[in-house]
Short mmCIF file of C-alpha atoms in Angstrom, two decimals:
data_model
loop_
_atom_site.label_atom_id
_atom_site.label_comp_id
_atom_site.label_asym_id
_atom_site.label_seq_id
_atom_site.Cartn_x
_atom_site.Cartn_y
_atom_site.Cartn_z
CA MET A 1 -7.30 66.47 -31.65
CA ILE A 2 -7.11 62.64 -32.49
CA LYS A 3 -4.77 62.24 -29.65
CA CYS A 4 -7.24 63.56 -27.18
CA ASP A 5 -9.68 60.98 -28.18
CA ILE A 6 -7.69 57.96 -28.04
CA LYS A 7 -6.59 59.03 -24.50
CA ARG A 8 -10.15 59.23 -23.28
CA THR A 9 -11.76 56.24 -24.79
CA LEU A 10 -8.54 54.35 -23.31
CA VAL A 11 -9.15 55.84 -19.88
CA GLN A 12 -12.99 54.67 -20.19
CA SER A 13 -12.58 51.69 -20.89
CA GLY A 14 -12.90 48.49 -18.49
CA PHE A 15 -15.07 48.11 -15.45
CA THR A 16 -16.62 49.18 -12.29
CA LEU A 17 -16.49 47.45 -9.21
CA LEU A 18 -20.03 47.37 -9.09
CA GLU A 19 -20.07 45.81 -12.43
CA LEU A 20 -17.67 42.94 -11.07
CA LEU A 21 -19.58 42.53 -8.36
CA VAL A 22 -23.40 41.93 -10.20
CA VAL A 23 -21.59 39.39 -12.49
CA MET A 24 -19.87 37.20 -9.62
CA VAL A 25 -23.56 37.27 -8.81
CA ILE A 26 -24.77 35.70 -11.54
CA ILE A 27 -22.13 33.69 -11.41
CA GLY A 28 -23.01 32.49 -7.95
CA LEU A 29 -26.60 32.23 -8.74
CA LEU A 30 -26.03 30.11 -12.03
CA ALA A 31 -23.89 27.45 -9.55
CA GLY A 32 -26.02 27.14 -7.14
CA TYR A 33 -28.87 25.55 -8.79
CA VAL A 34 -27.16 24.07 -11.49
CA GLY A 35 -24.38 22.87 -8.63
CA PRO A 36 -27.00 20.30 -6.87
CA LYS A 37 -28.45 19.39 -10.06
CA TYR A 38 -24.70 17.23 -11.15
CA PHE A 39 -24.30 16.20 -8.08
CA ALA A 40 -27.65 14.18 -8.18
CA GLN A 41 -26.81 12.59 -11.62
CA ILE A 42 -23.47 11.65 -9.83
CA GLY A 43 -25.19 9.05 -8.04
CA LYS A 44 -27.46 8.15 -10.84
CA SER A 45 -24.84 7.01 -12.56
CA GLU A 46 -23.13 5.10 -9.39
CA THR A 47 -26.53 3.85 -8.60
CA LYS A 48 -25.97 2.52 -12.69
CA THR A 49 -23.05 1.19 -12.85
CA ALA A 50 -24.19 -0.84 -8.84
CA LYS A 51 -26.71 -2.83 -11.70
CA ALA A 52 -24.44 -3.47 -14.37
CA GLN A 53 -21.57 -4.73 -12.54
CA ILE A 54 -24.37 -6.94 -10.57
CA ASP A 55 -25.50 -8.00 -13.40
CA ALA A 56 -22.13 -9.16 -14.90
CA LEU A 57 -21.16 -11.21 -11.77
CA GLY A 58 -24.72 -12.22 -12.17
CA LYS A 59 -24.08 -13.86 -16.23
CA ALA A 60 -20.49 -15.37 -13.98
CA LEU A 61 -21.80 -16.72 -11.45
CA ASP A 62 -24.63 -18.64 -14.10
CA GLN A 63 -21.21 -19.76 -16.21
CA TYR A 64 -19.85 -20.81 -12.93
CA ARG A 65 -23.31 -23.04 -12.45
CA LEU A 66 -23.49 -24.50 -15.66
CA ASP A 67 -19.32 -25.76 -15.37
CA THR A 68 -19.96 -26.91 -12.36
CA GLY A 69 -23.92 -27.79 -11.36
CA HIS A 70 -24.26 -25.52 -9.09
CA TYR A 71 -23.42 -21.67 -7.36
CA PRO A 72 -21.22 -21.20 -5.24
CA ASN A 73 -21.70 -20.75 -1.51
CA THR A 74 -21.94 -18.47 0.45
CA GLU A 75 -18.42 -19.30 1.97
CA GLN A 76 -16.83 -19.63 -0.90
CA GLY A 77 -18.25 -16.60 -1.96
CA LEU A 78 -17.81 -14.04 -5.30
CA ALA A 79 -13.53 -15.41 -4.87
CA ALA A 80 -15.24 -18.73 -7.03
CA LEU A 81 -15.41 -16.58 -10.07
CA ASN A 82 -11.74 -16.13 -10.40
CA ALA A 83 -10.03 -18.87 -8.26
CA ALA A 84 -10.91 -22.85 -8.16
CA PRO A 85 -12.36 -23.97 -4.72
CA SER A 86 -10.37 -27.19 -3.12
CA ASP A 87 -12.97 -29.14 -3.52
CA GLU A 88 -14.81 -28.03 -7.31
CA GLN A 89 -13.34 -30.50 -9.35
CA LYS A 90 -15.22 -29.50 -12.61
CA TRP A 91 -14.21 -25.52 -12.31
CA GLN A 92 -13.27 -23.87 -15.72
CA GLY A 93 -12.64 -20.58 -14.87
CA PRO A 94 -11.56 -17.93 -14.34
CA TYR A 95 -15.28 -16.62 -14.65
CA LEU A 96 -13.83 -12.49 -14.32
CA GLN A 97 -11.10 -11.20 -16.45
CA LYS A 98 -10.10 -9.19 -13.65
CA THR A 99 -10.84 -9.63 -9.45
CA VAL A 100 -14.12 -8.66 -8.46
CA PRO A 101 -15.25 -5.33 -8.59
CA HIS A 102 -16.16 -3.58 -5.40
CA ASP A 103 -19.19 -1.43 -5.61
CA PRO A 104 -19.00 2.20 -7.08
CA TRP A 105 -19.33 3.25 -3.39
CA GLY A 106 -15.59 1.08 -2.29
CA LYS A 107 -17.17 -1.79 -0.93
CA VAL A 108 -17.71 -5.42 -1.13
CA TYR A 109 -20.53 -6.77 -3.06
CA GLN A 110 -22.65 -9.38 -0.34
CA TYR A 111 -23.61 -12.23 -1.96
CA LYS A 112 -25.25 -15.53 -0.56
CA TYR A 113 -26.60 -19.05 -1.41
CA PRO A 114 -28.67 -20.14 -1.20
CA GLY A 115 -30.34 -16.66 -1.82
CA GLU A 116 -34.19 -15.60 0.24
CA HIS A 117 -35.16 -13.52 -2.69
CA SER A 118 -33.99 -15.88 -5.64
CA GLU A 119 -31.45 -19.20 -6.12
CA TYR A 120 -28.95 -16.90 -4.66
CA ASP A 121 -28.04 -12.64 -3.35
CA LEU A 122 -26.41 -10.47 -4.87
CA TRP A 123 -26.21 -7.07 -3.41
CA SER A 124 -25.11 -3.80 -2.31
CA PHE A 125 -26.07 -1.50 0.66
CA GLY A 126 -26.06 1.54 -1.83
CA LYS A 127 -23.24 4.97 -0.29
CA ASP A 128 -24.62 4.21 3.15
CA GLY A 129 -23.06 1.40 3.05
CA GLN A 130 -26.71 -0.02 5.71
CA ALA A 131 -29.45 -1.97 4.59
CA GLY A 132 -32.15 -0.26 3.41
CA GLY A 133 -32.68 3.60 2.50
CA ASP A 134 -33.60 5.79 0.31
CA ASN A 135 -32.46 7.21 -2.95
CA GLU A 136 -28.52 7.08 -3.57
CA SER A 137 -28.48 5.24 0.17
CA ALA A 138 -30.68 2.42 -1.24
CA ASP A 139 -29.75 -0.95 -1.48
CA VAL A 140 -28.80 -2.40 -5.15
CA VAL A 141 -29.84 -5.85 -5.68
CA SER A 142 -30.26 -8.70 -8.01
CA TRP A 143 -33.68 -9.74 -6.81
#
């Protein structure tokens, strides 16, 4: 009699196809709910990274100004933070440990001196690479 109970228990264990489908549907619903919220957080972190990089570049530009008496002009751009411009005698850089980074979306930061919004303008066009935009595509600016 004990042998029959063991065999009966072994035969009855496992999941039915219906139970597996119900679990798959539940997992799909959870992924559909959580996924968009997760990817929205990634966009926010890229914007925060761009703001932090612009802040760090701004500090390097301020150090450049302290040494030379002026910010690099638009033509010299941010490259002047790593290599001395040919006509700059008071340059004491490099002002960045590494090369000027690209923004989190892989594009070059924009720099203008003299600026329209402050002494210099430093910005990223955001995810879409175009001026303006909303949310992740919004410009990240220094002013």
